[in-house]
Structures are given as C-alpha cells and as structure tokens.
Coordinates of C-alpha atoms in Angstrom, one line a residue:
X275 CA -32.7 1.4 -1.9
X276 CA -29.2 -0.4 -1.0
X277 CA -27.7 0.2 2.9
X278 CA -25.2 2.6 3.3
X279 CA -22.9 0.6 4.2
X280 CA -23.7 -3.0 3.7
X281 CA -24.7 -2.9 -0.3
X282 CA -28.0 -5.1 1.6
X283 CA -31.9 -4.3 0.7
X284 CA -32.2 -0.9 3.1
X285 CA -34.6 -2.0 5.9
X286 CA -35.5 2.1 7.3
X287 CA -33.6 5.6 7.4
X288 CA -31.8 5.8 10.9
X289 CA -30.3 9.1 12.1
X290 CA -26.8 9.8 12.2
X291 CA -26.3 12.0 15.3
X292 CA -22.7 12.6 14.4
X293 CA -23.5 13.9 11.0
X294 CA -27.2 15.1 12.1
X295 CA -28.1 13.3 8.9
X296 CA -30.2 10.0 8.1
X297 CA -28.8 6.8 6.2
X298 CA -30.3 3.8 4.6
X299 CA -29.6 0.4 6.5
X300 CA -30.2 -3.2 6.2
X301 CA -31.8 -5.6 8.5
X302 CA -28.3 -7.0 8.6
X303 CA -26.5 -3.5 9.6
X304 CA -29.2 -2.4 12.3
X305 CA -28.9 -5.9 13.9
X306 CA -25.5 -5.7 14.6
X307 CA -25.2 -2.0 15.7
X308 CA -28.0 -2.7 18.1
X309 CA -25.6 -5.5 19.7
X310 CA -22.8 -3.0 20.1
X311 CA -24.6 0.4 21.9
X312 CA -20.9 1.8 21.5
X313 CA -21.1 1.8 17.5
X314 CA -23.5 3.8 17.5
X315 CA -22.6 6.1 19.9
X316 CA -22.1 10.3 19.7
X317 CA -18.3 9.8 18.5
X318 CA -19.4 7.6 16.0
X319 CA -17.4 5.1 13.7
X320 CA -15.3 1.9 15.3
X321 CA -14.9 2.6 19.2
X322 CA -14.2 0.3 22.2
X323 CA -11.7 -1.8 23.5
X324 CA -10.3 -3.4 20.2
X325 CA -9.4 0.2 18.5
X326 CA -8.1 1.3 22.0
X327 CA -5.8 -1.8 22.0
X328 CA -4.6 -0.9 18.3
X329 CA -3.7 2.8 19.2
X330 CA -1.7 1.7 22.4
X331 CA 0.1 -0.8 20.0
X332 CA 0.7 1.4 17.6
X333 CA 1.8 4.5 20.4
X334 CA 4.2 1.6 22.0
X335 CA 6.4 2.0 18.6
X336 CA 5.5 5.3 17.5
X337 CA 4.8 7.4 20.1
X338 CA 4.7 10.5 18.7
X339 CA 1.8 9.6 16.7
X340 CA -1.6 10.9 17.2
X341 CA -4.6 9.3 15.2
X342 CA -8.4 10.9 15.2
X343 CA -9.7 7.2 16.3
X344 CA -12.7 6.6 14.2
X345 CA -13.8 7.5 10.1
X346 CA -16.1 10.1 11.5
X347 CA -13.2 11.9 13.0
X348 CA -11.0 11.8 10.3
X349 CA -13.8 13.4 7.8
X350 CA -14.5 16.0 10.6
X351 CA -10.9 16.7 11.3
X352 CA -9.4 16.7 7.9
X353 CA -12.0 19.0 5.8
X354 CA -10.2 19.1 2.6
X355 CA -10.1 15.0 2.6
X356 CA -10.8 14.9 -1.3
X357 CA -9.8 11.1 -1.3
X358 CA -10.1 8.2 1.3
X359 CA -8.1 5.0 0.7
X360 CA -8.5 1.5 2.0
X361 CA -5.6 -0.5 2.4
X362 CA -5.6 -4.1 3.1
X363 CA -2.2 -5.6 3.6
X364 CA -1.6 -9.7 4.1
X365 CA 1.9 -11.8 4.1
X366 CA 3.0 -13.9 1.3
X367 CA 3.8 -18.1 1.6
X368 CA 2.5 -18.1 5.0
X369 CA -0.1 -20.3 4.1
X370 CA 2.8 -22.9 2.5
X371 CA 4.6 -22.5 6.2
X372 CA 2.1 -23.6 8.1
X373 CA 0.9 -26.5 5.7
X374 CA 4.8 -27.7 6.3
X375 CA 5.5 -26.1 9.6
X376 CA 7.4 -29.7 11.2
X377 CA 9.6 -29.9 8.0
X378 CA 10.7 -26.0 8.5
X379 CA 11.5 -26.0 11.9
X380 CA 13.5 -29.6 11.4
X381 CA 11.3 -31.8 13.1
X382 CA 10.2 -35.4 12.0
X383 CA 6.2 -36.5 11.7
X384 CA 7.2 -39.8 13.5
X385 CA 9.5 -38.5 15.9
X386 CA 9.2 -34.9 16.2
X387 CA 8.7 -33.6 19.8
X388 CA 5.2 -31.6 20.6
X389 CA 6.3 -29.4 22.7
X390 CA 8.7 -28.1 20.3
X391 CA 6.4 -28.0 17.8
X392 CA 4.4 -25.4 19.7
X393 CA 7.0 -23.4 21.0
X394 CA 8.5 -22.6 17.3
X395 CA 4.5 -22.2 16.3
X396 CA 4.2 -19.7 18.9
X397 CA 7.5 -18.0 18.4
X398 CA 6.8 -17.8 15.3
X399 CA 3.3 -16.3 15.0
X400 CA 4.5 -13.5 17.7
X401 CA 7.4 -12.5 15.7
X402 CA 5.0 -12.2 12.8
X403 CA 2.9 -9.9 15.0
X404 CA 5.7 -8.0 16.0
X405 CA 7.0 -7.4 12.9
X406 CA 3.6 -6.1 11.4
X407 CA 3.5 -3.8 14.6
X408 CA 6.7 -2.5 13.8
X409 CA 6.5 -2.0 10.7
X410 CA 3.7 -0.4 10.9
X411 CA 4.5 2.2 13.3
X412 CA 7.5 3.2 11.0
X413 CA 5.1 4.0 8.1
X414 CA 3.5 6.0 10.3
X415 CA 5.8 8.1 12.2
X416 CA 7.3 8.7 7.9
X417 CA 3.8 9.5 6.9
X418 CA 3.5 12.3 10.3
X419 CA 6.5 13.9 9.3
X420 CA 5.3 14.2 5.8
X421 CA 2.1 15.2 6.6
X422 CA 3.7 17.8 9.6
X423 CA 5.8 19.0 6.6
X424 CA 3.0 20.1 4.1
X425 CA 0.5 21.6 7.2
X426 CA 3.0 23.8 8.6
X427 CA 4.1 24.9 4.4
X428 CA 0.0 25.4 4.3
X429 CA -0.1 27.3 8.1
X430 CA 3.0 29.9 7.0
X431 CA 1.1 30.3 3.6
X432 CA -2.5 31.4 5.4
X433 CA -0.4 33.0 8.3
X434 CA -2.9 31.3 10.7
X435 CA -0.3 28.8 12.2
X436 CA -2.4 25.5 13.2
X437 CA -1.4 22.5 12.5
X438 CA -3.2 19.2 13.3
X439 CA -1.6 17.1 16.1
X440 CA -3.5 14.0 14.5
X441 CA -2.1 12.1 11.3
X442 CA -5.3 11.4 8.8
X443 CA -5.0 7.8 9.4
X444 CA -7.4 5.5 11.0
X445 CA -6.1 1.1 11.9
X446 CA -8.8 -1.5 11.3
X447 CA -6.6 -4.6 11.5
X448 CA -3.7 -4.7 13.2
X449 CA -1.7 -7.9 13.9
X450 CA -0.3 -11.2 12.5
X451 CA 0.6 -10.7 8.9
X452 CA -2.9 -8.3 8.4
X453 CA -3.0 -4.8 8.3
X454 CA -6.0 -3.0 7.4
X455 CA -6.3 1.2 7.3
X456 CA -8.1 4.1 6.2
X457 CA -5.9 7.2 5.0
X458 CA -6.0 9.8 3.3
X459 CA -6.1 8.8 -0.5
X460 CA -2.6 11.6 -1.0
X461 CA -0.3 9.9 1.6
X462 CA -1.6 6.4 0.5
X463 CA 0.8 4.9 -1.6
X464 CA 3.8 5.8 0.2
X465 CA 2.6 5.2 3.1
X466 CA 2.2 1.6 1.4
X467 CA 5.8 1.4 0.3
X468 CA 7.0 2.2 3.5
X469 CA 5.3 -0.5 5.1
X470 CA 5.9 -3.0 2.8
X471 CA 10.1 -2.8 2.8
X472 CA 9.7 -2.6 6.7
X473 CA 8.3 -5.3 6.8
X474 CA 10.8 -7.5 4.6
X475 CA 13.6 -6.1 6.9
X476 CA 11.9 -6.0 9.8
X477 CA 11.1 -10.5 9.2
X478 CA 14.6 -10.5 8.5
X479 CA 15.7 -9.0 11.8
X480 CA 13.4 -7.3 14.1
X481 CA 14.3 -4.3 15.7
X482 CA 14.4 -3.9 19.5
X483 CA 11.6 -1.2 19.6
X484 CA 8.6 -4.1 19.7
X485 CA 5.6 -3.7 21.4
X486 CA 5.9 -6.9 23.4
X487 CA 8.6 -5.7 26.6
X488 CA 6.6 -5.2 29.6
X489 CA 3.2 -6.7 31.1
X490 CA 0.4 -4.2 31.8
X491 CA 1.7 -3.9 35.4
X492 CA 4.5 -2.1 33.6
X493 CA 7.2 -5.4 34.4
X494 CA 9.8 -6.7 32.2
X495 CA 8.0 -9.5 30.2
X496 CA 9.4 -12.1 30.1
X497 CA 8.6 -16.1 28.1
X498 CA 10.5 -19.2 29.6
X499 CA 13.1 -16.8 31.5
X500 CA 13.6 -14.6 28.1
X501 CA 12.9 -11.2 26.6
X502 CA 10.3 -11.5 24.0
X503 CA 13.3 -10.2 21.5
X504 CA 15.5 -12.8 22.7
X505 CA 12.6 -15.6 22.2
X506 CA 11.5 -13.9 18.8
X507 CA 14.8 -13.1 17.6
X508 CA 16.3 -15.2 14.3
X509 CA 13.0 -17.8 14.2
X510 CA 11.7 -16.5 11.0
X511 CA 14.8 -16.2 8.6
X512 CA 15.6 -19.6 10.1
X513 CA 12.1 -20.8 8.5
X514 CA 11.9 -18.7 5.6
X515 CA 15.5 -20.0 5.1
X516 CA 13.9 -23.6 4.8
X517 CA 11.2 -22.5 2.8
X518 CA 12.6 -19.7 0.7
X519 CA 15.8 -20.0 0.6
X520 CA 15.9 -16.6 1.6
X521 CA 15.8 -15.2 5.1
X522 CA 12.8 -13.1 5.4
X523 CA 9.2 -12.8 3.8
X524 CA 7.3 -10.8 1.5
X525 CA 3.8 -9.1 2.1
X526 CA 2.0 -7.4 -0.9
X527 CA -0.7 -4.6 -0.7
X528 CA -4.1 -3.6 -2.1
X529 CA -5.0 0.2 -2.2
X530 CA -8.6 1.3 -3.5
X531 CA -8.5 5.0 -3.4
X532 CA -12.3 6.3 -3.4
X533 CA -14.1 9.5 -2.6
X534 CA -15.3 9.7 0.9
X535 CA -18.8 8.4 1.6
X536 CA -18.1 6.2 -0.8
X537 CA -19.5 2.5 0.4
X538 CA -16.6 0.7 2.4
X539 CA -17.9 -2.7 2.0
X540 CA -17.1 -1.9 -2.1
X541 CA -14.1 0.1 -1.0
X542 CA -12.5 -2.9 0.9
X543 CA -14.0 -5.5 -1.7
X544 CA -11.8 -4.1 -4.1
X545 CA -8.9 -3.5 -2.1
X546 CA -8.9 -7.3 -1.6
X547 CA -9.1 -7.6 -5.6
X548 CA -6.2 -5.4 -5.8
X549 CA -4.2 -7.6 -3.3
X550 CA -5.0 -10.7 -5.0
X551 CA -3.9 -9.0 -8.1
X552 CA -0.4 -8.2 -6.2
X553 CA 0.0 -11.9 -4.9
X554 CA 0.5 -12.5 -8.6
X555 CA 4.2 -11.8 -7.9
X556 CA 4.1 -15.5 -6.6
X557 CA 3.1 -17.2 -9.8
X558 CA 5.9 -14.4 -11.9
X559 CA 9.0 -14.3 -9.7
X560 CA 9.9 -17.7 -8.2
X561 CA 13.0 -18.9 -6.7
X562 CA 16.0 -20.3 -8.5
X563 CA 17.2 -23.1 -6.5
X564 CA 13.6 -24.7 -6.1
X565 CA 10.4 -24.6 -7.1
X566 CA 8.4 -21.9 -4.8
X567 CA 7.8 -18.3 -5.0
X568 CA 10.9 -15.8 -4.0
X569 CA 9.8 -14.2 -1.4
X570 CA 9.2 -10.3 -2.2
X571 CA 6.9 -7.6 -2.0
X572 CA 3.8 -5.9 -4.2
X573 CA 1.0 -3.2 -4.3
X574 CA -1.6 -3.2 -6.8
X575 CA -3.9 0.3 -6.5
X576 CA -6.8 1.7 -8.3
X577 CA -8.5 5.5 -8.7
X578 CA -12.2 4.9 -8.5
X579 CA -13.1 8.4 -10.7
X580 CA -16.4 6.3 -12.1
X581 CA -18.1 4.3 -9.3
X582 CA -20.3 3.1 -11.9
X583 CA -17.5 0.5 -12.3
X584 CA -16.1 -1.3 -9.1
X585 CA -15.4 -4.5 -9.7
X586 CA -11.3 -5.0 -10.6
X587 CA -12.0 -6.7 -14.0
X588 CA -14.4 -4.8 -15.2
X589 CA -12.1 -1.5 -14.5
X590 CA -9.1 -3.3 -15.8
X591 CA -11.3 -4.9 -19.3
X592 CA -11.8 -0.8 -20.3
X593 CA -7.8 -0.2 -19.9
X594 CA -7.3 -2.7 -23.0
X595 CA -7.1 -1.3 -26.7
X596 CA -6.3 -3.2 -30.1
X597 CA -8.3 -5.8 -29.3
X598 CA -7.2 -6.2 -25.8
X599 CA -3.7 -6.7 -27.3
X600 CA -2.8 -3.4 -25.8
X601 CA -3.1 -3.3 -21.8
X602 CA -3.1 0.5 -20.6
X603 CA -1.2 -1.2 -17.1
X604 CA 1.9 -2.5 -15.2
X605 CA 0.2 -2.9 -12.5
X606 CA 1.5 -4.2 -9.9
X607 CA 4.6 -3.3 -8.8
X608 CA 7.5 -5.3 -6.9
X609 CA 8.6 -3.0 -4.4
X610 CA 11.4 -5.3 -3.3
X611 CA 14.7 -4.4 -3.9
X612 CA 16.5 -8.0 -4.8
X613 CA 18.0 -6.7 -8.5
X614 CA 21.3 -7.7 -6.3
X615 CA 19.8 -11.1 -5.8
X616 CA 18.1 -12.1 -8.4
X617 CA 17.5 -11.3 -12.1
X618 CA 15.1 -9.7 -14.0
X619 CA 13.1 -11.7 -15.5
X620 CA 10.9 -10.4 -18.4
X621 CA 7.8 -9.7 -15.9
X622 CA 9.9 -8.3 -12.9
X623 CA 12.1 -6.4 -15.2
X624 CA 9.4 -3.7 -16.0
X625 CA 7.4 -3.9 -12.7
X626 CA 9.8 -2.8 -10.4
X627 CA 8.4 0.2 -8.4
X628 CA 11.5 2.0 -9.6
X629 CA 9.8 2.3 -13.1
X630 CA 7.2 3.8 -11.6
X631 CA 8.5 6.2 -9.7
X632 CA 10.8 7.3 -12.2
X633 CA 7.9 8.4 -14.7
X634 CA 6.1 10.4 -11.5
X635 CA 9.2 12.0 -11.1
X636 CA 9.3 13.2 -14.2
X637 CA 5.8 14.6 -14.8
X638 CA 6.3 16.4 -11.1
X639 CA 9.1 18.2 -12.4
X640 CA 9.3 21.8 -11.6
X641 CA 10.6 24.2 -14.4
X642 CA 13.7 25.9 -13.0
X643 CA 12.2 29.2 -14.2
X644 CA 8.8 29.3 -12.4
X645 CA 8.6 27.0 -9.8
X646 CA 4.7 26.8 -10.2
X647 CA 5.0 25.3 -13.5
X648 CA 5.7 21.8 -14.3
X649 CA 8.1 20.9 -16.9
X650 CA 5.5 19.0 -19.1
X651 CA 2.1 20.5 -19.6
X652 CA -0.5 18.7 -18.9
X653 CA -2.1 19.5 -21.7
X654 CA 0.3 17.3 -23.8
X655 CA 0.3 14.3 -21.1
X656 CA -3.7 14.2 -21.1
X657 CA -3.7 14.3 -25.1
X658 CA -0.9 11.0 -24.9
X659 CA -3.9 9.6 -22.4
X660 CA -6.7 10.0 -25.4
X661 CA -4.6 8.4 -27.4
X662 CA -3.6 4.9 -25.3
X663 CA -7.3 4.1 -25.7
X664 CA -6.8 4.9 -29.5
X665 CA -4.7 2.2 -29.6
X666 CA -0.6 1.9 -29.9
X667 CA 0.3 3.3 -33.5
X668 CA -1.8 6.5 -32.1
X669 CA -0.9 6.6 -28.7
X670 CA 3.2 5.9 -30.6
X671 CA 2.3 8.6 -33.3
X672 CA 1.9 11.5 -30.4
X673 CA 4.0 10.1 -28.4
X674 CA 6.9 10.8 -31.3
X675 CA 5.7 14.5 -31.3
X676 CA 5.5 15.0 -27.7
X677 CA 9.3 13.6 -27.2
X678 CA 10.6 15.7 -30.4
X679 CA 8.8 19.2 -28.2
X680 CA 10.1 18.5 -24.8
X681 CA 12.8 15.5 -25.0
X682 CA 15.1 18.7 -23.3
X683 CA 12.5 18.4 -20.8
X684 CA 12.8 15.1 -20.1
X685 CA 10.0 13.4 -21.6
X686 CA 12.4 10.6 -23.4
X687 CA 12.7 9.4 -19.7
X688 CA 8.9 8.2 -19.6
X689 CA 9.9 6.1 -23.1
X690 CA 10.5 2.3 -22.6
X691 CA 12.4 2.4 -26.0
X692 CA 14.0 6.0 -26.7
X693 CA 15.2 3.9 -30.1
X694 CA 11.6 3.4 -31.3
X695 CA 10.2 6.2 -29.4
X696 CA 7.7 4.1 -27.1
X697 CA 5.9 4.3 -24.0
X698 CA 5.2 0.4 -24.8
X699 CA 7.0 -2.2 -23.5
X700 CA 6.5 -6.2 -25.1
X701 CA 4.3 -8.4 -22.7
X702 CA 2.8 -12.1 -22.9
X703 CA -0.6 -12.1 -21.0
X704 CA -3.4 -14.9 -21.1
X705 CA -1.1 -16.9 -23.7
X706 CA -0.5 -14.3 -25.8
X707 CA 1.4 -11.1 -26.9
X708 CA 0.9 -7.5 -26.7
X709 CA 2.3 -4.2 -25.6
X710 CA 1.6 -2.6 -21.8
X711 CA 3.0 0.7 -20.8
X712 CA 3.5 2.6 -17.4
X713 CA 2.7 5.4 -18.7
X714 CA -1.1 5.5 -17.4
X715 CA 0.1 3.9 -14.3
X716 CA 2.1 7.3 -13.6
X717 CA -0.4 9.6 -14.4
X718 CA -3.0 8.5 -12.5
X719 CA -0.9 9.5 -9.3
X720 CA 0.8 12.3 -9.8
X721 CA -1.4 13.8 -7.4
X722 CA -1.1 11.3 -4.6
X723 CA 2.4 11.6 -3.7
X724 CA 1.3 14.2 -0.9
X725 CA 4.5 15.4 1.0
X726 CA 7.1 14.3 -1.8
X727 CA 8.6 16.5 -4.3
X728 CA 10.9 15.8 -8.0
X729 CA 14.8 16.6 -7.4
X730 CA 17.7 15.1 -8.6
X731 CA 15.3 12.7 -11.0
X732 CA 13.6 11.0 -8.1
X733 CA 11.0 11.6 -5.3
X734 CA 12.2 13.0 -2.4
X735 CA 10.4 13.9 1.0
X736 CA 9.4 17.5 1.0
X737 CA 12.3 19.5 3.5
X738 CA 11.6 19.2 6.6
X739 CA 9.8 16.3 6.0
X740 CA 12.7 14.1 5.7
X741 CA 11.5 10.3 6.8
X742 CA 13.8 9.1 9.6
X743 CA 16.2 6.9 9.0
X744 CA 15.4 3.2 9.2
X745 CA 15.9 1.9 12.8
X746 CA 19.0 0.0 13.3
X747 CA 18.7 -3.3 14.4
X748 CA 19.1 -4.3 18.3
X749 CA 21.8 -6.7 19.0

C-alpha cells in the first residue's frame, strides 16, 4: 500500500489523533515526523516557528487577516471544503538576472567594486521578498472580503448569523519570488490573479506598507542609515530596465485544484507541471527591442475530477480530438495587462485572461426574470462539451444550433468567429496546425469563481465584497 502522503512503499498504519483515524506511511514519512515531535502533535499539520514567522509576515501587511494555521484546521474549520487547491507561485528571468547580475547593475568584471556588488545583490533579493510579501497580503485581504461577503449572504440565508473570523487559506512558502498555499479550490483562481498583477506593480514600485520597518524590539529599522523602503526603493525597475527593457518583472502561477485528502505530494507535483506550463509565456511573448522574454505574467490550472490521471500530459493528451489536430485548451493565460505596450501576437492574442473571463461571464449570467436561472442552460453547454471530444465539424455543427437558440442570450459572445460560427480559434503547436478553443477552459470554472458574480458583461466582486482598491504607492 502507497503512504498517505509520500506516494513511498507504506512502512505501518500510525494513528492520526487529530482525525482519530489511522494512515499508511513510509519509512521515509515516519523518519522525518519522528525528528520534528511538533508535526505530529494534537493540532496537527505544519506548526512551529517557520509557519508562526509566515503569519506574522503576512498579519504585518494584512492585518485584518486571520488564517486557521495548519491543513487540519482548514478541513475542520471549513466543513463544506468540496475542493482544495495547491498553488505554487515562482518569478520569471530571475534566473537570467543573476547569471548577469554585474552587467545589470553597471558594473565591470575587471573593475567592478565588491562591495557594491553585494549591496545591489542584497537590495535586490529584499526587495524581491518584500514585494512577494506584499503582494501577497493584498490577495488576501481581496480574497477575506470575498469570502466575508458570501458567509454573511449564507448566515442571513440560515438566520444563524456566524461567520468565520478565519480566511480558508493556509502559506507554505512565503518569501523571495516563491509563494506556495493551500486554499479553498472556489477562491483559487482569483486569488491567483490578484497576486500575480500585485506583484508586477508591486516590482515596479513597492508600496510603503512592507513588512521590513521595525526590528523585533519594535525600533525603526534601519540598513546603512536608511529605511528599508528608501534602500529597496527603484533597485528592481532599474535592473529589470537593463534586462527587460521594461521596469518591473513577471511571475506566473500553477493551480492543481483536487479533492481534499487527496495526496499533496501529487497535488504539488502537478502544480509545479502547471507552472512550467505557464513559464511558456517566455519562449511565446518576447521583447521587441532584444532578444529576451517580455516580462509578464501566467497561470496555468487543472480540475483533477479523475485521479486516475495526474500527470499534466497525460491529462492534457485526452483534451486533443482529430487526431490531436484539435486541442480542447488555451491554457495558460497572460494575466498581464501590456495590450498598451505591446502587440498581440498570434499566441498572446487569444490567451489573454480577458478571453477567459469573458466566456465565464457569460455562462454565469443571471436571467433578468428569475435570478436563480442562468441565461444558458447547462444542458446545452454540457452537450457543446460531448461534442469537443467529437471533434471540430461536431463540436462547430452544435455549436451553430446552440448560437441560432440563444444568440439573444449571449452565446455569440463565447464564439471566436461569430462569421463562421466557431468556438475554435487557428493555432500552430509542435510544428503544426490545428484549431484550440476556450470554450472548455470556461466551463470547467464556472464554479470556482466563489464570491464574484456576472454584471455589465464581466465578473465583478459580489456587493459588499468589493476588493479594496489597490494601495497607492508611498513616495
């Protein structure tokens, strides 16, 4: 029998006193619980000093939110958890920074100066940090308010009135360019965006809120007779300017949305897959003055409905018809908003999250004469679903019906062609051509976008619910 955790030859059954239930674990697993007493203790899940340090980050930037600490809270806390994501996060061209750090920061192999070499280095690497933290904690206080907004819509509904103080998230990683969270699966993706384009602004100019002001005697902190803003302030668009020509720099996003107990190592595994598979906006959307990637953001995200399947292309070979000519994809998505800076090219012009979210929007839509009914029945978008694994002239067939029905309703906004009456959109993949659509890509999440609502065409935060505004940045 495999571990519970580890995906390891189970070594014995070990009780679960949190759960009052026994699981299967590996040599491997029992070896290194036994060296931390804590992990294994009553409260269960990731404990100590290094989670404590995350939450008092995260608390210095968003203090009004509360987190359950550890998985075994969460599941205990939140009973109707129906999905659990994992969400690994990780910076784009740092690795290209680093290998040319002295040509970045202006400094000469024969006569550059040390010192100064390790001052930017550091400079840089904490205002990396910082602007993680920060960003961070933004994503979160938008996620609480969204998550505030549907608990206190579900308290007046069942009159009982409690609403959660905690926010069902729970930091892993937390620093650098890394982030690494469990949430739940229904606040997951737009919890993702928001990160993301914090991030890019935040790397372009950080806001004044960072965790880094005072020592832990409670005194100004200060680095060579500065702030730490003051130190941090302008040294990474002054880099990415070197390396980018653009000031700032992208991060992309993997999000494996499971069921609960499913195994995290195979969770995370293929969270990782779905970030590589979002770092592919390097090799597709490259800079126009020289030859290096523009730096922008990208999530990639999967719904694991068959765990039979968990590896990223094995999942993504059975979303290919005709031959694998047809891809049933989009995936990923450029959440960056550059269309102002640079054009569309063929690949960014239909992967911009925009496309996404318009289709979502779409299929949310409320009738305007029973606000329990959606404008397009399900029924009709699960038959165009059958047919995308039919192959195009099927899926293209029904597709022509469906539109000629409800086109009132707005279906012809979920067409990539209203001419030709397509949800198929030309693509070049592995040296040759095909068709991919969004189509699948928008369906699969209509019911993770927790705490947002259709109006006007787009998603909006539920009332209430409204995300703050974006911080403004100190001067």
């Amino acid at each position: 029998a495999p571990c519970a955790t580890s995906g390891l030859p189970a070594r014995e059954a070990l009780f679960f006193k949190p759960e009052e239930r026994y699981y299967n674990r590996s040599a491997v697993t029992i070896a290194r619980w036994s060296a931390n007493e804590k992990y294994i203790s009553e409260e269960g899940g990731k404990s100590g000093k290094e989670l404590k340090r995350i939450e008092a980050v995260i608390k210095s930037v968003a203090p009004q939110v509360e987190l359950p600490g550890n998985l075994h809270k969460l599941e205990k806390k939140f009973k109707d958890l129906n999905w659990l994501s994992v969400i690994h996060a990780d910076g784009n061209g740092l690795g290209q920074i680093f290998l040319k750090f002295d040509e970045y920061i202006g400094l000469k192999e024969e006569e550059g100066d040390p010192r100064a070499y390790i001052d930017k280095y550091r400079r840089f690497s904490l205002s990396l940090d910082v602007c993680t933290v920060n960003a961070a904690g933004q994503a979160l206080e938008n996620l609480r308010k969204r998550f505030r907004a549907v608990e206190e819509e579900k308290a007046n509904r069942q009159g009982d009135g409690h609403i959660p103080g905690e926010i069902p998230v729970v930091p892993l990683v937390l620093g650098g360019d890394d982030l690494t969270v469990l949430c739940d699966g229904q606040y997951a993706l737009k919890f993702v965006y928001d990160f993301l384009t914090q991030f890019e602004k935040e790397t372009g100019s950080i806001t004044g809120h960072d965790y880094l002001k005072e020592d832990a005697e409670g005194q100004p902190l200060l680095i060579d007779g500065q702030t730490v803003f003051e130190l941090l302030r302008g040294i990474i668009p002054e880099i990415a300017e070197r390396a980018f020509d653009v000031p700032r720099l992208g991060i992309c996003a993997g999000v494996a949305l499971v069921k609960p107990h499913f195994p995290f190592h195979q969770a995370y595994t293929l969270a990782k897959k779905l970030l590589d598979s979002a770092k592919h906006v390097k090799k597709n959307v490259r800079s126009q003055s020289k030859d290096e990637p523009y730096p922008c953001s990208a999530l990639d995200y999967h719904i694991l409905y068959d765990s039979t399947a968990s590896r990223l292309e094995g999942i993504r070979d059975r979303l290919k018809s005709d031959g694998q000519t047809t891809w049933l994809y989009a995936r990923p998505y450029v959440v960056s908003n550059i269309s102002d800076e640079y054009p569309a090219n063929d690949w960014l012009k239909w992967r911009k999250w925009s496309e996404l979210e318009k289709r979502v929007a779409v299929m949310l839509a409320k009738d305007k004469d029973d606000e329990h009914k959606r404008k397009l029945p399900n029924s009709q978008l699960h038959s165009l679903r059958e047919a995308l694994f039919l192959g195009k002239d099927e899926a293209d067939a029904r597709t022509r019906l469906v539109n000629h029905r409800y086109k009132d309703q707005g279906f012809d906004k979920l067409l990539c062609d209203t001419k030709a009456e397509t949800l198929f959109f030309e693509e070049k993949r592995d040296g040759h051509g095909g068709h991919a659509t969004h189509f699948l890509d928008a369906l699969d999440i209509v019911e993770f976008r927790k705490g947002e609502e259709e109006k006007d065409g787009k998603l909006r935060d539920k009332p209430g619910s409204a995300a703050a505004a974006q911080p403004t940045t100190s001067e």
